[in-house]
Amino acid sequence: LDYEVLGKLNGTLIFLMGIKNIKRICSKLLENGQPADRPVAVIRKGTTSEHKIIKGTLKTIADKVMRANLKNPAIIVVGEVVNFADTLSWLDKRPLFGKKILVTRTREQASILSKEIEELGGEAVEFPTIKIVENNKADEIDKKLGEIKKYKWIIFTSVNGVRFFFNRMKKLGLDIRLLSNVKICAIGPATANELYDMGLIVEYIPEEYRAEAIVKILKDKIEKGDKVLLPRADIARQFLADELQKIGACVDNIHIYKTMIEENNRENLINILMNKIDVITFTSSSTVRNFVKILGKRNIELLNNTKIAVIGPITRNTAKELGLKVDIMANKYNIPGLVDVIVNHFTNIRG
């Protein structure tokens, strides 16, 4: 570099990947006319969860960087613009700044949670533990859908249930108008929105997004002998079907889709956990079970310094049964509710 020219420039200078040469850079700029008190900032891994800034002057910055043991990738910024660092800072003011959060949802659904984490300054690390597939044993499903007009109620307990249900209706060539006299209940707003997008009005959405709340809201509305269809996952809890039968409903529980373990490498997961994960998120019991299965019980100690965040009490109970300590649980059992409690957790710690 021609330091004789650089030393005469009054504007901002930026050196890329110059950490190993920072002493030489500073001394050469000083030798060629730059003032000793010229502001300097070194920025490591800018805009990531490992983002770090060290500020000083041409005289002091090299020693500060060495004491902090700062490594590349980093940039060196020289000039008066460094004085605006605090005023213009935005990333480190976000509530999840510096936090690495593991997302265990399906590949298709992970992006929704990851996006919310990243918009709040966190770094989302995706490691799907489940995948959702169509139930290929469709004879019983097709029979029930062929008799769809006989049902007085259809209860959807997930977005996946809605999608696979209507995909199957399309494959069978069934008209959506067959549902004109059916009352529809959805377990939460995300499921309800999926139905609204199909042009269907949802009669009932419980305030609490779990099976117990559905029973509570419908116990005085379902009459004895009402036929109820539950299009759900193959591993869904039996609780809802049992409780509806107790109040006199005739329940058909069809496994419209299957939840399977994602093909993920144990070594890959161990490497992720060893690179400091602040929070692991679980959005269903199956994500917990599959996570523990992939990790292996003998490696559970890798979670000792990691917080566990769950979407609700059912997932919490599964985690506890498998030996995990749950630190954070959503008050509203959905993705925004989960993100909110994670933010509150770290806000309280900072406070």
PDB file of N, CA and C in Angstrom, residues 208-210 212 285 310-320 326 329-333:
ATOM      1  N   GLU A 208     -57.178 -20.637  24.503  1.00  0.00           N
ATOM      2  CA  GLU A 208     -55.942 -21.370  24.787  1.00  0.00           C
ATOM      3  C   GLU A 208     -55.778 -22.412  23.698  1.00  0.00           C
ATOM      4  N   TYR A 209     -54.605 -22.440  23.055  1.00  0.00           N
ATOM      5  CA  TYR A 209     -54.437 -23.225  21.839  1.00  0.00           C
ATOM      6  C   TYR A 209     -53.989 -24.658  22.138  1.00  0.00           C
ATOM      7  N   ARG A 210     -54.884 -25.438  22.748  1.00  0.00           N
ATOM      8  CA  ARG A 210     -54.601 -26.852  22.967  1.00  0.00           C
ATOM      9  C   ARG A 210     -55.910 -27.619  23.096  1.00  0.00           C
ATOM     10  N   GLU A 212     -57.402 -29.375  25.368  1.00  0.00           N
ATOM     11  CA  GLU A 212     -58.236 -29.183  26.553  1.00  0.00           C
ATOM     12  C   GLU A 212     -59.181 -28.002  26.383  1.00  0.00           C
ATOM     13  N   SER A 285     -44.269 -31.712  20.842  1.00  0.00           N
ATOM     14  CA  SER A 285     -43.664 -32.858  21.543  1.00  0.00           C
ATOM     15  C   SER A 285     -42.769 -33.669  20.614  1.00  0.00           C
ATOM     16  N   VAL A 310     -40.089 -23.705  25.147  1.00  0.00           N
ATOM     17  CA  VAL A 310     -41.144 -24.552  24.570  1.00  0.00           C
ATOM     18  C   VAL A 310     -42.396 -23.729  24.318  1.00  0.00           C
ATOM     19  N   ILE A 311     -43.233 -24.245  23.400  1.00  0.00           N
ATOM     20  CA  ILE A 311     -44.402 -23.492  22.956  1.00  0.00           C
ATOM     21  C   ILE A 311     -45.594 -23.619  23.906  1.00  0.00           C
ATOM     22  N   GLY A 312     -45.596 -24.638  24.781  1.00  0.00           N
ATOM     23  CA  GLY A 312     -46.728 -24.804  25.687  1.00  0.00           C
ATOM     24  C   GLY A 312     -46.542 -25.958  26.651  1.00  0.00           C
ATOM     25  N   PRO A 313     -47.535 -26.197  27.510  1.00  0.00           N
ATOM     26  CA  PRO A 313     -47.396 -27.191  28.581  1.00  0.00           C
ATOM     27  C   PRO A 313     -47.244 -28.633  28.106  1.00  0.00           C
ATOM     28  N   ILE A 314     -47.878 -28.990  26.990  1.00  0.00           N
ATOM     29  CA  ILE A 314     -47.753 -30.370  26.501  1.00  0.00           C
ATOM     30  C   ILE A 314     -46.307 -30.637  26.081  1.00  0.00           C
ATOM     31  N   THR A 315     -45.731 -29.693  25.346  1.00  0.00           N
ATOM     32  CA  THR A 315     -44.332 -29.820  24.916  1.00  0.00           C
ATOM     33  C   THR A 315     -43.405 -29.789  26.128  1.00  0.00           C
ATOM     34  N   ARG A 316     -43.732 -28.928  27.110  1.00  0.00           N
ATOM     35  CA  ARG A 316     -42.930 -28.854  28.340  1.00  0.00           C
ATOM     36  C   ARG A 316     -42.910 -30.206  29.052  1.00  0.00           C
ATOM     37  N   ASN A 317     -44.077 -30.828  29.170  1.00  0.00           N
ATOM     38  CA  ASN A 317     -44.160 -32.116  29.869  1.00  0.00           C
ATOM     39  C   ASN A 317     -43.338 -33.191  29.167  1.00  0.00           C
ATOM     40  N   THR A 318     -43.389 -33.183  27.840  1.00  0.00           N
ATOM     41  CA  THR A 318     -42.589 -34.154  27.074  1.00  0.00           C
ATOM     42  C   THR A 318     -41.106 -33.930  27.317  1.00  0.00           C
ATOM     43  N   ALA A 319     -40.697 -32.665  27.304  1.00  0.00           N
ATOM     44  CA  ALA A 319     -39.276 -32.334  27.540  1.00  0.00           C
ATOM     45  C   ALA A 319     -38.833 -32.820  28.909  1.00  0.00           C
ATOM     46  N   LYS A 320     -39.667 -32.587  29.927  1.00  0.00           N
ATOM     47  CA  LYS A 320     -39.321 -33.008  31.291  1.00  0.00           C
ATOM     48  C   LYS A 320     -39.226 -34.525  31.389  1.00  0.00           C
ATOM     49  N   VAL A 326     -36.720 -27.305  31.375  1.00  0.00           N
ATOM     50  CA  VAL A 326     -37.380 -26.241  30.597  1.00  0.00           C
ATOM     51  C   VAL A 326     -37.231 -24.912  31.336  1.00  0.00           C
ATOM     52  N   MET A 329     -41.347 -20.905  28.779  1.00  0.00           N
ATOM     53  CA  MET A 329     -42.548 -21.446  28.146  1.00  0.00           C
ATOM     54  C   MET A 329     -43.462 -20.303  27.722  1.00  0.00           C
ATOM     55  N   ALA A 330     -43.993 -20.402  26.515  1.00  0.00           N
ATOM     56  CA  ALA A 330     -44.872 -19.359  25.992  1.00  0.00           C
ATOM     57  C   ALA A 330     -46.165 -19.286  26.792  1.00  0.00           C
ATOM     58  N   ASN A 331     -46.672 -18.072  26.955  1.00  0.00           N
ATOM     59  CA  ASN A 331     -47.990 -17.884  27.578  1.00  0.00           C
ATOM     60  C   ASN A 331     -49.099 -18.076  26.549  1.00  0.00           C
ATOM     61  N   LYS A 332     -48.834 -17.630  25.327  1.00  0.00           N
ATOM     62  CA  LYS A 332     -49.718 -17.912  24.194  1.00  0.00           C
ATOM     63  C   LYS A 332     -49.039 -18.981  23.369  1.00  0.00           C
ATOM     64  N   TYR A 333     -49.745 -20.065  23.115  1.00  0.00           N
ATOM     65  CA  TYR A 333     -49.099 -21.249  22.558  1.00  0.00           C
ATOM     66  C   TYR A 333     -49.000 -21.169  21.033  1.00  0.00           C
TER      67      TYR A 333
END
